[in-house]
Amino acid sequence: MKKKNTEKLYDLIPSQQTMYLMVKYSFSKQLTQIPTSFSTDLDLDFDLLTKAFNIELERNDSLRIQFTKADKQMKQYFLPTMKMSKVPCKYFRSKEEQDAFFSKDAQIPVRFDKGDNFRIYFFKTADGNNGIYFNVSHLNMDALGVMIFYLDLLSVYRSLKYGQPMPKPLDSYEQYVQKELELQKNTEKMKKHEEFYKEYFAKGGEPIYAAVHGPAFLEKMRIKKKNPNLRVPAAYNPLYDKCNMITGHIGPEQTQKIYDFCRKNSIAPESLFMMGLRIHCSAINYRTPDVFMMATCSKRATLKEKNMSGCLVQPVQVRTIIPETATFMEGLHEYTSVRTQLYRHTDYPYITARDVSREMYNYSLIQGPACMMFSWIPIPTDLDGFMGGQKVNFDFRTYDLGRYFTPLYTICSPDPKDNGLNLNYMYRVKLSTKEQIEALHRDALRTILTGIDNPDITVGELLDSCSK
């Protein structure tokens, strides 16, 4: 879309810079989009839903962001108004037809650089349910921003359907962008962040790449580079970016056990799952005590930010060094401590923090010690009474991008169908096999449940029980 002179240009904020970096150095342009669907047994009037969507375009300014090049840099601006006269509707005759259609669309790039920032469909399933499919540029929204979009759109629809007042307005993402850009000018604060990361990456020396596919790739690179001490191979090579996705499910009883443990011990579910995943990665990689992952931080700390769509998320580089003598609970506390430290420094751009480690250890652009990206998406599981007092059954799905920039992307979220949990594993097929991902899921769940039952079990004992 051509830029109008009346609209103010902004630089990308750090969250958006990360997403732009992913696509800038990739051959695959679908890396920076989020394809999801939300379906429900509610009887949705698609004409009224179209009207609600046009109101949502007014309420949710992240939908109106456009991107353009200026001075050889990617910039953004906010359209004052936007309207869709018609939202395309799909009527599916089978689940297979529905899955095939959305799976294909999920892998077609949303070209934010050409004004194509989202695609949306309303759809009816073969069993009579109604839904919304939404594939949006990651520079416009993060995963929580997508959930805020769905819930706000349905709240607007409810207001129109029942003649109720409109829901509380969403807060302005444009104002957040302005605040973030101003924050980046605080050189004194940025210097303190830099000093933290230099210390953080130096502690323990150079990390090791402890991947879900084991050490074979690292050993191969050691031979190729004639460097038996190589610790971090070029696993982020864009030539390896083809992905598949499989889903591991955790039933409602085990899920409740996990939630109860987290509440009782003030442990975030993210820490618990990352502990389970890292035990397996350690077990199949020389039993290294040093495991490096990336995790997403939503950066929605204030009430305003929690009432705002847009892209706020920032990756953090979670490195934990946990000896085999430590107990399961001690390992969890280490995760909590590290993540808390990192969250205090999320104003520092991920790209800049990444460059600190690259310079320290002389990494190329395609080298990185993180074995995976991990995201926790807190999807609501109970919308009963949300629409005119009705019981609401719904389903939320994410789709395989077909390509990704990390060796593995693990997305953990509640499953509203049965109040269980889903772990979606999007893995690079040139690095990992389906069987290796299944072993990861199996061991992670076993570790978590064993640790819940016996928090004093040692890391060494947990490593002994892992699949080799």
GROMACS .gro file of N, CA, C and O in nm, residues 285-403:
model
  476
  285ASN      N    1   2.276  -3.553   2.497
  285ASN     CA    2   2.390  -3.473   2.454
  285ASN      C    3   2.500  -3.476   2.561
  285ASN      O    4   2.524  -3.376   2.630
  286TYR      N    5   2.560  -3.591   2.577
  286TYR     CA    6   2.673  -3.608   2.669
  286TYR      C    7   2.636  -3.582   2.815
  286TYR      O    8   2.723  -3.556   2.898
  287ARG      N    9   2.506  -3.580   2.844
  287ARG     CA   10   2.457  -3.544   2.980
  287ARG      C   11   2.511  -3.408   3.023
  287ARG      O   12   2.542  -3.385   3.141
  288THR      N   13   2.520  -3.316   2.929
  288THR     CA   14   2.571  -3.183   2.961
  288THR      C   15   2.481  -3.114   3.063
  288THR      O   16   2.357  -3.121   3.052
  289PRO      N   17   2.540  -3.048   3.163
  289PRO     CA   18   2.458  -2.973   3.258
  289PRO      C   19   2.415  -2.837   3.202
  289PRO      O   20   2.338  -2.765   3.264
  290ASP      N   21   2.468  -2.803   3.085
  290ASP     CA   22   2.451  -2.670   3.025
  290ASP      C   23   2.356  -2.680   2.906
  290ASP      O   24   2.392  -2.732   2.801
  291VAL      N   25   2.232  -2.633   2.922
  291VAL     CA   26   2.133  -2.637   2.814
  291VAL      C   27   2.082  -2.496   2.787
  291VAL      O   28   2.046  -2.423   2.879
  292PHE      N   29   2.080  -2.461   2.661
  292PHE     CA   30   2.049  -2.324   2.617
  292PHE      C   31   1.923  -2.328   2.531
  292PHE      O   32   1.918  -2.398   2.430
  293MET      N   33   1.820  -2.254   2.570
  293MET     CA   34   1.696  -2.244   2.493
  293MET      C   35   1.660  -2.097   2.477
  293MET      O   36   1.706  -2.012   2.553
  294MET      N   37   1.577  -2.070   2.379
  294MET     CA   38   1.512  -1.939   2.373
  294MET      C   39   1.367  -1.955   2.418
  294MET      O   40   1.306  -2.058   2.395
  295ALA      N   41   1.318  -1.852   2.484
  295ALA     CA   42   1.177  -1.852   2.525
  295ALA      C   43   1.120  -1.715   2.495
  295ALA      O   44   1.192  -1.615   2.492
  296THR      N   45   0.991  -1.710   2.471
  296THR     CA   46   0.928  -1.582   2.441
  296THR      C   47   0.875  -1.518   2.569
  296THR      O   48   0.821  -1.586   2.656
  297CYS      N   49   0.896  -1.389   2.580
  297CYS     CA   50   0.841  -1.309   2.691
  297CYS      C   51   0.737  -1.215   2.631
  297CYS      O   52   0.769  -1.135   2.541
  298SER      N   53   0.614  -1.223   2.680
  298SER     CA   54   0.505  -1.147   2.618
  298SER      C   55   0.520  -0.996   2.635
  298SER      O   56   0.466  -0.919   2.557
  299LYS      N   57   0.592  -0.953   2.738
  299LYS     CA   58   0.611  -0.810   2.769
  299LYS      C   59   0.480  -0.740   2.798
  299LYS      O   60   0.471  -0.617   2.789
  300ARG      N   61   0.376  -0.815   2.833
  300ARG     CA   62   0.250  -0.752   2.871
  300ARG      C   63   0.240  -0.752   3.024
  300ARG      O   64   0.175  -0.837   3.084
  301ALA      N   65   0.305  -0.653   3.084
  301ALA     CA   66   0.313  -0.645   3.229
  301ALA      C   67   0.205  -0.554   3.288
  301ALA      O   68   0.152  -0.580   3.396
  302THR      N   69   0.170  -0.447   3.217
  302THR     CA   70   0.073  -0.351   3.269
  302THR      C   71  -0.067  -0.383   3.218
  302THR      O   72  -0.085  -0.458   3.121
  303LEU      N   73  -0.168  -0.322   3.281
  303LEU     CA   74  -0.306  -0.343   3.237
  303LEU      C   75  -0.327  -0.292   3.095
  303LEU      O   76  -0.400  -0.352   3.017
  304LYS      N   77  -0.262  -0.181   3.062
  304LYS     CA   78  -0.273  -0.127   2.925
  304LYS      C   79  -0.218  -0.226   2.824
  304LYS      O   80  -0.278  -0.250   2.719
  305GLU      N   81  -0.103  -0.285   2.855
  305GLU     CA   82  -0.040  -0.378   2.761
  305GLU      C   83  -0.121  -0.507   2.748
  305GLU      O   84  -0.124  -0.568   2.640
  306LYS      N   85  -0.189  -0.546   2.856
  306LYS     CA   86  -0.272  -0.666   2.850
  306LYS      C   87  -0.401  -0.642   2.773
  306LYS      O   88  -0.472  -0.736   2.738
  307ASN      N   89  -0.432  -0.515   2.751
  307ASN     CA   90  -0.553  -0.478   2.677
  307ASN      C   91  -0.516  -0.424   2.539
  307ASN      O   92  -0.582  -0.337   2.485
  308MET      N   93  -0.409  -0.478   2.482
  308MET     CA   94  -0.354  -0.424   2.358
  308MET      C   95  -0.312  -0.540   2.268
  308MET      O   96  -0.249  -0.635   2.312
  309SER      N   97  -0.347  -0.531   2.143
  309SER     CA   98  -0.296  -0.628   2.046
  309SER      C   99  -0.159  -0.578   1.999
  309SER      O  100  -0.093  -0.501   2.068
  310GLY      N  101  -0.114  -0.622   1.884
  310GLY     CA  102   0.016  -0.580   1.835
  310GLY      C  103   0.126  -0.678   1.869
  310GLY      O  104   0.102  -0.782   1.933
  311CYS      N  105   0.246  -0.647   1.828
  311CYS     CA  106   0.363  -0.732   1.853
  311CYS      C  107   0.446  -0.671   1.965
  311CYS      O  108   0.515  -0.570   1.944
  312LEU      N  109   0.438  -0.731   2.083
  312LEU     CA  110   0.516  -0.686   2.199
  312LEU      C  111   0.621  -0.790   2.238
  312LEU      O  112   0.715  -0.758   2.310
  313VAL      N  113   0.604  -0.912   2.193
  313VAL     CA  114   0.683  -1.025   2.242
  313VAL      C  115   0.832  -1.005   2.212
  313VAL      O  116   0.869  -0.946   2.110
  314GLN      N  117   0.916  -1.056   2.302
  314GLN     CA  118   1.060  -1.047   2.285
  314GLN      C  119   1.121  -1.182   2.325
  314GLN      O  120   1.094  -1.233   2.434
  315PRO      N  121   1.204  -1.243   2.240
  315PRO     CA  122   1.271  -1.366   2.281
  315PRO      C  123   1.375  -1.338   2.390
  315PRO      O  124   1.439  -1.232   2.389
  316VAL      N  125   1.389  -1.431   2.483
  316VAL     CA  126   1.496  -1.423   2.582
  316VAL      C  127   1.578  -1.551   2.572
  316VAL      O  128   1.525  -1.658   2.537
  317GLN      N  129   1.707  -1.539   2.599
  317GLN     CA  130   1.800  -1.651   2.581
  317GLN      C  131   1.825  -1.718   2.717
  317GLN      O  132   1.903  -1.669   2.798
  318VAL      N  133   1.754  -1.828   2.739
  318VAL     CA  134   1.753  -1.892   2.870
  318VAL      C  135   1.861  -1.999   2.876
  318VAL      O  136   1.845  -2.108   2.819
  319ARG      N  137   1.968  -1.969   2.946
  319ARG     CA  138   2.076  -2.066   2.964
  319ARG      C  139   2.080  -2.109   3.110
  319ARG      O  140   2.092  -2.025   3.200
  320THR      N  141   2.066  -2.239   3.132
  320THR     CA  142   2.073  -2.290   3.269
  320THR      C  143   2.182  -2.397   3.278
  320THR      O  144   2.191  -2.486   3.193
  321ILE      N  145   2.264  -2.386   3.381
  321ILE     CA  146   2.367  -2.485   3.409
  321ILE      C  147   2.329  -2.552   3.541
  321ILE      O  148   2.339  -2.493   3.648
  322ILE      N  149   2.277  -2.675   3.530
  322ILE     CA  150   2.220  -2.744   3.647
  322ILE      C  151   2.293  -2.876   3.666
  322ILE      O  152   2.285  -2.966   3.581
  323PRO      N  153   2.366  -2.893   3.776
  323PRO     CA  154   2.441  -3.017   3.799
  323PRO      C  155   2.349  -3.135   3.826
  323PRO      O  156   2.234  -3.118   3.868
  324GLU      N  157   2.402  -3.255   3.804
  324GLU     CA  158   2.322  -3.376   3.825
  324GLU      C  159   2.285  -3.397   3.972
  324GLU      O  160   2.189  -3.467   4.003
  325THR      N  161   2.360  -3.336   4.061
  325THR     CA  162   2.331  -3.351   4.204
  325THR      C  163   2.215  -3.264   4.250
  325THR      O  164   2.161  -3.284   4.359
  326ALA      N  165   2.176  -3.168   4.168
  326ALA     CA  166   2.064  -3.080   4.204
  326ALA      C  167   1.933  -3.158   4.203
  326ALA      O  168   1.916  -3.253   4.125
  327THR      N  169   1.841  -3.118   4.288
  327THR     CA  170   1.709  -3.182   4.286
  327THR      C  171   1.623  -3.119   4.177
  327THR      O  172   1.654  -3.012   4.123
  328PHE      N  173   1.515  -3.188   4.146
  328PHE     CA  174   1.418  -3.135   4.048
  328PHE      C  175   1.372  -2.995   4.089
  328PHE      O  176   1.369  -2.904   4.007
  329MET      N  177   1.339  -2.978   4.218
  329MET     CA  178   1.289  -2.849   4.265
  329MET      C  179   1.397  -2.741   4.258
  329MET      O  180   1.369  -2.627   4.223
  330GLU      N  181   1.520  -2.779   4.288
  330GLU     CA  182   1.630  -2.683   4.276
  330GLU      C  183   1.649  -2.640   4.131
  330GLU      O  184   1.676  -2.522   4.103
  331GLY      N  185   1.633  -2.734   4.039
  331GLY     CA  186   1.641  -2.700   3.897
  331GLY      C  187   1.532  -2.603   3.855
  331GLY      O  188   1.556  -2.508   3.780
  332LEU      N  189   1.411  -2.625   3.907
  332LEU     CA  190   1.300  -2.534   3.877
  332LEU      C  191   1.326  -2.395   3.931
  332LEU      O  192   1.298  -2.294   3.864
  333HIS      N  193   1.380  -2.387   4.050
  333HIS     CA  194   1.411  -2.256   4.108
  333HIS      C  195   1.520  -2.185   4.027
  333HIS      O  196   1.517  -2.063   4.013
  334GLU      N  197   1.613  -2.262   3.972
  334GLU     CA  198   1.716  -2.203   3.886
  334GLU      C  199   1.652  -2.144   3.760
  334GLU      O  200   1.686  -2.033   3.717
  335TYR      N  201   1.558  -2.218   3.701
  335TYR     CA  202   1.487  -2.165   3.584
  335TYR      C  203   1.413  -2.036   3.618
  335TYR      O  204   1.419  -1.938   3.544
  336THR      N  205   1.343  -2.038   3.730
  336THR     CA  206   1.268  -1.918   3.770
  336THR      C  207   1.362  -1.800   3.790
  336THR      O  208   1.333  -1.688   3.746
  337SER      N  209   1.475  -1.825   3.855
  337SER     CA  210   1.573  -1.718   3.881
  337SER      C  211   1.627  -1.660   3.751
  337SER      O  212   1.633  -1.538   3.733
  338VAL      N  213   1.666  -1.749   3.659
  338VAL     CA  214   1.723  -1.702   3.531
  338VAL      C  215   1.619  -1.625   3.450
  338VAL      O  216   1.647  -1.517   3.397
  339ARG      N  217   1.498  -1.680   3.441
  339ARG     CA  218   1.395  -1.612   3.362
  339ARG      C  219   1.359  -1.477   3.424
  339ARG      O  220   1.337  -1.378   3.352
  340THR      N  221   1.354  -1.468   3.557
  340THR     CA  222   1.325  -1.340   3.623
  340THR      C  223   1.432  -1.238   3.590
  340THR      O  224   1.402  -1.120   3.561
  341GLN      N  225   1.560  -1.279   3.595
  341GLN     CA  226   1.669  -1.188   3.558
  341GLN      C  227   1.652  -1.138   3.415
  341GLN      O  228   1.666  -1.018   3.388
  342LEU      N  229   1.625  -1.231   3.324
  342LEU     CA  230   1.615  -1.194   3.182
  342LEU      C  231   1.496  -1.101   3.156
  342LEU      O  232   1.505  -1.009   3.074
  343TYR      N  233   1.386  -1.125   3.227
  343TYR     CA  234   1.268  -1.041   3.206
  343TYR      C  235   1.293  -0.896   3.248
  343TYR      O  236   1.229  -0.805   3.198
  344ARG      N  237   1.387  -0.877   3.339
  344ARG     CA  238   1.422  -0.739   3.380
  344ARG      C  239   1.498  -0.666   3.269
  344ARG      O  240   1.516  -0.545   3.279
  345HIS      N  241   1.542  -0.741   3.169
  345HIS     CA  242   1.624  -0.681   3.065
  345HIS      C  243   1.561  -0.693   2.926
  345HIS      O  244   1.631  -0.684   2.825
  346THR      N  245   1.430  -0.710   2.922
  346THR     CA  246   1.366  -0.728   2.791
  346THR      C  247   1.349  -0.597   2.714
  346THR      O  248   1.308  -0.599   2.599
  347ASP      N  249   1.382  -0.484   2.776
  347ASP     CA  250   1.385  -0.359   2.700
  347ASP      C  251   1.505  -0.357   2.605
  347ASP      O  252   1.509  -0.277   2.512
  348TYR      N  253   1.603  -0.441   2.633
  348TYR     CA  254   1.722  -0.449   2.548
  348TYR      C  255   1.688  -0.538   2.429
  348TYR      O  256   1.644  -0.651   2.446
  349PRO      N  257   1.706  -0.492   2.307
  349PRO     CA  258   1.664  -0.570   2.190
  349PRO      C  259   1.731  -0.707   2.184
  349PRO      O  260   1.851  -0.720   2.209
  350TYR      N  261   1.652  -0.807   2.150
  350TYR     CA  262   1.704  -0.943   2.137
  350TYR      C  263   1.820  -0.947   2.037
  350TYR      O  264   1.921  -1.015   2.060
  351ILE      N  265   1.805  -0.875   1.926
  351ILE     CA  266   1.909  -0.877   1.822
  351ILE      C  267   2.041  -0.826   1.878
  351ILE      O  268   2.149  -0.882   1.852
  352THR      N  269   2.035  -0.721   1.958
  352THR     CA  270   2.156  -0.664   2.016
  352THR      C  271   2.216  -0.760   2.119
  352THR      O  272   2.338  -0.779   2.124
  353ALA      N  273   2.130  -0.822   2.201
  353ALA     CA  274   2.179  -0.919   2.299
  353ALA      C  275   2.243  -1.038   2.229
  353ALA      O  276   2.346  -1.091   2.272
  354ARG      N  277   2.182  -1.079   2.119
  354ARG     CA  278   2.237  -1.191   2.041
  354ARG      C  279   2.374  -1.154   1.985
  354ARG      O  280   2.467  -1.237   1.983
  355ASP      N  281   2.389  -1.030   1.942
  355ASP     CA  282   2.518  -0.985   1.888
  355ASP      C  283   2.627  -0.984   1.995
  355ASP      O  284   2.745  -1.004   1.964
  356VAL      N  285   2.587  -0.960   2.120
  356VAL     CA  286   2.684  -0.963   2.230
  356VAL      C  287   2.748  -1.102   2.236
  356VAL      O  288   2.871  -1.116   2.243
  357SER      N  289   2.666  -1.208   2.233
  357SER     CA  290   2.719  -1.345   2.240
  357SER      C  291   2.794  -1.381   2.113
  357SER      O  292   2.895  -1.453   2.117
  358ARG      N  293   2.747  -1.334   1.999
  358ARG     CA  294   2.816  -1.363   1.872
  358ARG      C  295   2.957  -1.306   1.872
  358ARG      O  296   3.053  -1.371   1.828
  359GLU      N  297   2.970  -1.184   1.922
  359GLU     CA  298   3.102  -1.122   1.926
  359GLU      C  299   3.194  -1.190   2.028
  359GLU      O  300   3.313  -1.208   2.004
  360MET      N  301   3.137  -1.231   2.140
  360MET     CA  302   3.216  -1.297   2.244
  360MET      C  303   3.276  -1.428   2.196
  360MET      O  304   3.391  -1.463   2.226
  361TYR      N  305   3.196  -1.505   2.118
  361TYR     CA  306   3.238  -1.640   2.080
  361TYR      C  307   3.260  -1.656   1.930
  361TYR      O  308   3.273  -1.768   1.880
  362ASN      N  309   3.262  -1.542   1.859
  362ASN     CA  310   3.294  -1.540   1.717
  362ASN      C  311   3.200  -1.629   1.635
  362ASN      O  312   3.242  -1.705   1.549
  363TYR      N  313   3.069  -1.618   1.663
  363TYR     CA  314   2.970  -1.695   1.589
  363TYR      C  315   2.937  -1.627   1.457
  363TYR      O  316   2.930  -1.503   1.450
  364SER      N  317   2.908  -1.708   1.355
  364SER     CA  318   2.855  -1.653   1.231
  364SER      C  319   2.706  -1.626   1.248
  364SER      O  320   2.646  -1.662   1.350
  365LEU      N  321   2.643  -1.567   1.147
  365LEU     CA  322   2.500  -1.538   1.154
  365LEU      C  323   2.416  -1.665   1.167
  365LEU      O  324   2.304  -1.660   1.219
  366ILE      N  325   2.468  -1.778   1.119
  366ILE     CA  326   2.386  -1.901   1.120
  366ILE      C  327   2.427  -1.996   1.233
  366ILE      O  328   2.383  -2.110   1.236
  367GLN      N  329   2.509  -1.947   1.325
  367GLN     CA  330   2.540  -2.024   1.445
  367GLN      C  331   2.461  -1.970   1.564
  367GLN      O  332   2.441  -1.849   1.576
  368GLY      N  333   2.418  -2.061   1.649
  368GLY     CA  334   2.350  -2.022   1.772
  368GLY      C  335   2.341  -2.140   1.866
  368GLY      O  336   2.316  -2.253   1.821
  369PRO      N  337   2.362  -2.121   1.995
  369PRO     CA  338   2.361  -2.233   2.088
  369PRO      C  339   2.223  -2.281   2.130
  369PRO      O  340   2.210  -2.389   2.189
  370ALA      N  341   2.117  -2.204   2.102
  370ALA     CA  342   1.983  -2.242   2.149
  370ALA      C  343   1.931  -2.362   2.072
  370ALA      O  344   1.928  -2.362   1.949
  371CYS      N  345   1.885  -2.464   2.145
  371CYS     CA  346   1.835  -2.586   2.081
  371CYS      C  347   1.691  -2.572   2.036
  371CYS      O  348   1.643  -2.652   1.954
  372MET      N  349   1.619  -2.475   2.088
  372MET     CA  350   1.479  -2.456   2.048
  372MET      C  351   1.429  -2.319   2.092
  372MET      O  352   1.492  -2.251   2.175
  373MET      N  353   1.317  -2.280   2.035
  373MET     CA  354   1.237  -2.169   2.083
  373MET      C  355   1.117  -2.229   2.155
  373MET      O  356   1.056  -2.325   2.106
  374PHE      N  357   1.082  -2.173   2.272
  374PHE     CA  358   0.967  -2.223   2.348
  374PHE      C  359   0.870  -2.107   2.373
  374PHE      O  360   0.910  -1.999   2.414
  375SER      N  361   0.743  -2.134   2.347
  375SER     CA  362   0.638  -2.034   2.373
  375SER      C  363   0.525  -2.096   2.453
  375SER      O  364   0.482  -2.209   2.424
  376TRP      N  365   0.479  -2.021   2.551
  376TRP     CA  366   0.358  -2.057   2.627
  376TRP      C  367   0.249  -1.960   2.588
  376TRP      O  368   0.264  -1.838   2.602
  377ILE      N  369   0.137  -2.012   2.536
  377ILE     CA  370   0.026  -1.927   2.494
  377ILE      C  371  -0.093  -1.955   2.584
  377ILE      O  372  -0.157  -2.061   2.575
  378PRO      N  373  -0.126  -1.864   2.676
  378PRO     CA  374  -0.233  -1.889   2.773
  378PRO      C  375  -0.373  -1.870   2.713
  378PRO      O  376  -0.441  -1.771   2.738
  379ILE      N  377  -0.415  -1.967   2.634
  379ILE     CA  378  -0.548  -1.961   2.572
  379ILE      C  379  -0.655  -1.982   2.679
  379ILE      O  380  -0.642  -2.074   2.762
  380PRO      N  381  -0.760  -1.901   2.681
  380PRO     CA  382  -0.868  -1.927   2.778
  380PRO      C  383  -0.938  -2.058   2.744
  380PRO      O  384  -0.952  -2.093   2.627
  381THR      N  385  -0.979  -2.131   2.844
  381THR     CA  386  -1.046  -2.259   2.818
  381THR      C  387  -1.194  -2.257   2.854
  381THR      O  388  -1.264  -2.354   2.828
  382ASP      N  389  -1.239  -2.149   2.913
  382ASP     CA  390  -1.380  -2.143   2.956
  382ASP      C  391  -1.441  -2.011   2.911
  382ASP      O  392  -1.413  -1.906   2.967
  383LEU      N  393  -1.525  -2.020   2.807
  383LEU     CA  394  -1.598  -1.901   2.761
  383LEU      C  395  -1.748  -1.917   2.786
  383LEU      O  396  -1.829  -1.849   2.723
  384ASP      N  397  -1.786  -2.008   2.876
  384ASP     CA  398  -1.928  -2.028   2.906
  384ASP      C  399  -1.989  -1.897   2.956
  384ASP      O  400  -1.933  -1.828   3.042
  385GLY      N  401  -2.104  -1.864   2.901
  385GLY     CA  402  -2.172  -1.740   2.939
  385GLY      C  403  -2.123  -1.620   2.861
  385GLY      O  404  -2.178  -1.510   2.873
  386PHE      N  405  -2.020  -1.639   2.779
  386PHE     CA  406  -1.960  -1.528   2.704
  386PHE      C  407  -2.059  -1.471   2.602
  386PHE      O  408  -2.062  -1.351   2.578
  387MET      N  409  -2.141  -1.559   2.543
  387MET     CA  410  -2.232  -1.515   2.437
  387MET      C  411  -2.376  -1.539   2.480
  387MET      O  412  -2.430  -1.648   2.465
  388GLY      N  413  -2.436  -1.438   2.541
  388GLY     CA  414  -2.577  -1.447   2.579
  388GLY      C  415  -2.607  -1.555   2.680
  388GLY      O  416  -2.715  -1.615   2.677
  389GLY      N  417  -2.512  -1.585   2.769
  389GLY     CA  418  -2.535  -1.684   2.873
  389GLY      C  419  -2.525  -1.827   2.826
  389GLY      O  420  -2.550  -1.920   2.903
  390GLN      N  421  -2.486  -1.848   2.698
  390GLN     CA  422  -2.480  -1.984   2.644
  390GLN      C  423  -2.353  -2.057   2.690
  390GLN      O  424  -2.251  -1.995   2.718
  391LYS      N  425  -2.361  -2.189   2.690
  391LYS     CA  426  -2.241  -2.271   2.706
  391LYS      C  427  -2.165  -2.264   2.574
  391LYS      O  428  -2.223  -2.278   2.467
  392VAL      N  429  -2.035  -2.241   2.581
  392VAL     CA  430  -1.954  -2.222   2.460
  392VAL      C  431  -1.849  -2.332   2.451
  392VAL      O  432  -1.762  -2.343   2.538
  393ASN      N  433  -1.858  -2.414   2.347
  393ASN     CA  434  -1.752  -2.509   2.316
  393ASN      C  435  -1.671  -2.453   2.200
  393ASN      O  436  -1.729  -2.406   2.101
  394PHE      N  437  -1.539  -2.455   2.213
  394PHE     CA  438  -1.459  -2.397   2.105
  394PHE      C  439  -1.326  -2.470   2.092
  394PHE      O  440  -1.284  -2.546   2.178
  395ASP      N  441  -1.263  -2.446   1.978
  395ASP     CA  442  -1.134  -2.507   1.949
  395ASP      C  443  -1.042  -2.399   1.894
  395ASP      O  444  -1.086  -2.309   1.820
  396PHE      N  445  -0.915  -2.407   1.932
  396PHE     CA  446  -0.813  -2.313   1.882
  396PHE      C  447  -0.700  -2.394   1.822
  396PHE      O  448  -0.652  -2.488   1.885
  397ARG      N  449  -0.659  -2.357   1.701
  397ARG     CA  450  -0.553  -2.434   1.635
  397ARG      C  451  -0.446  -2.341   1.580
  397ARG      O  452  -0.475  -2.230   1.533
  398THR      N  453  -0.322  -2.389   1.586
  398THR     CA  454  -0.213  -2.324   1.515
  398THR      C  455  -0.170  -2.418   1.402
  398THR      O  456  -0.191  -2.539   1.409
  399TYR      N  457  -0.110  -2.361   1.298
  399TYR     CA  458  -0.076  -2.440   1.180
  399TYR      C  459   0.074  -2.434   1.151
  399TYR      O  460   0.142  -2.338   1.187
  400ASP      N  461   0.118  -2.537   1.084
  400ASP     CA  462   0.260  -2.553   1.049
  400ASP      C  463   0.296  -2.452   0.939
  400ASP      O  464   0.232  -2.448   0.833
  401LEU      N  465   0.401  -2.374   0.965
  401LEU     CA  466   0.448  -2.278   0.865
  401LEU      C  467   0.523  -2.345   0.750
  401LEU      O  468   0.544  -2.283   0.646
  402GLY      N  469   0.568  -2.469   0.772
  402GLY     CA  470   0.644  -2.537   0.669
  402GLY      C  471   0.791  -2.502   0.668
  402GLY      O  472   0.874  -2.575   0.614
  403ARG      N  473   0.824  -2.388   0.727
  403ARG     CA  474   0.963  -2.340   0.737
  403ARG      C  475   0.977  -2.268   0.871
  403ARG      O  476   0.883  -2.205   0.918
   0.00000   0.00000   0.00000
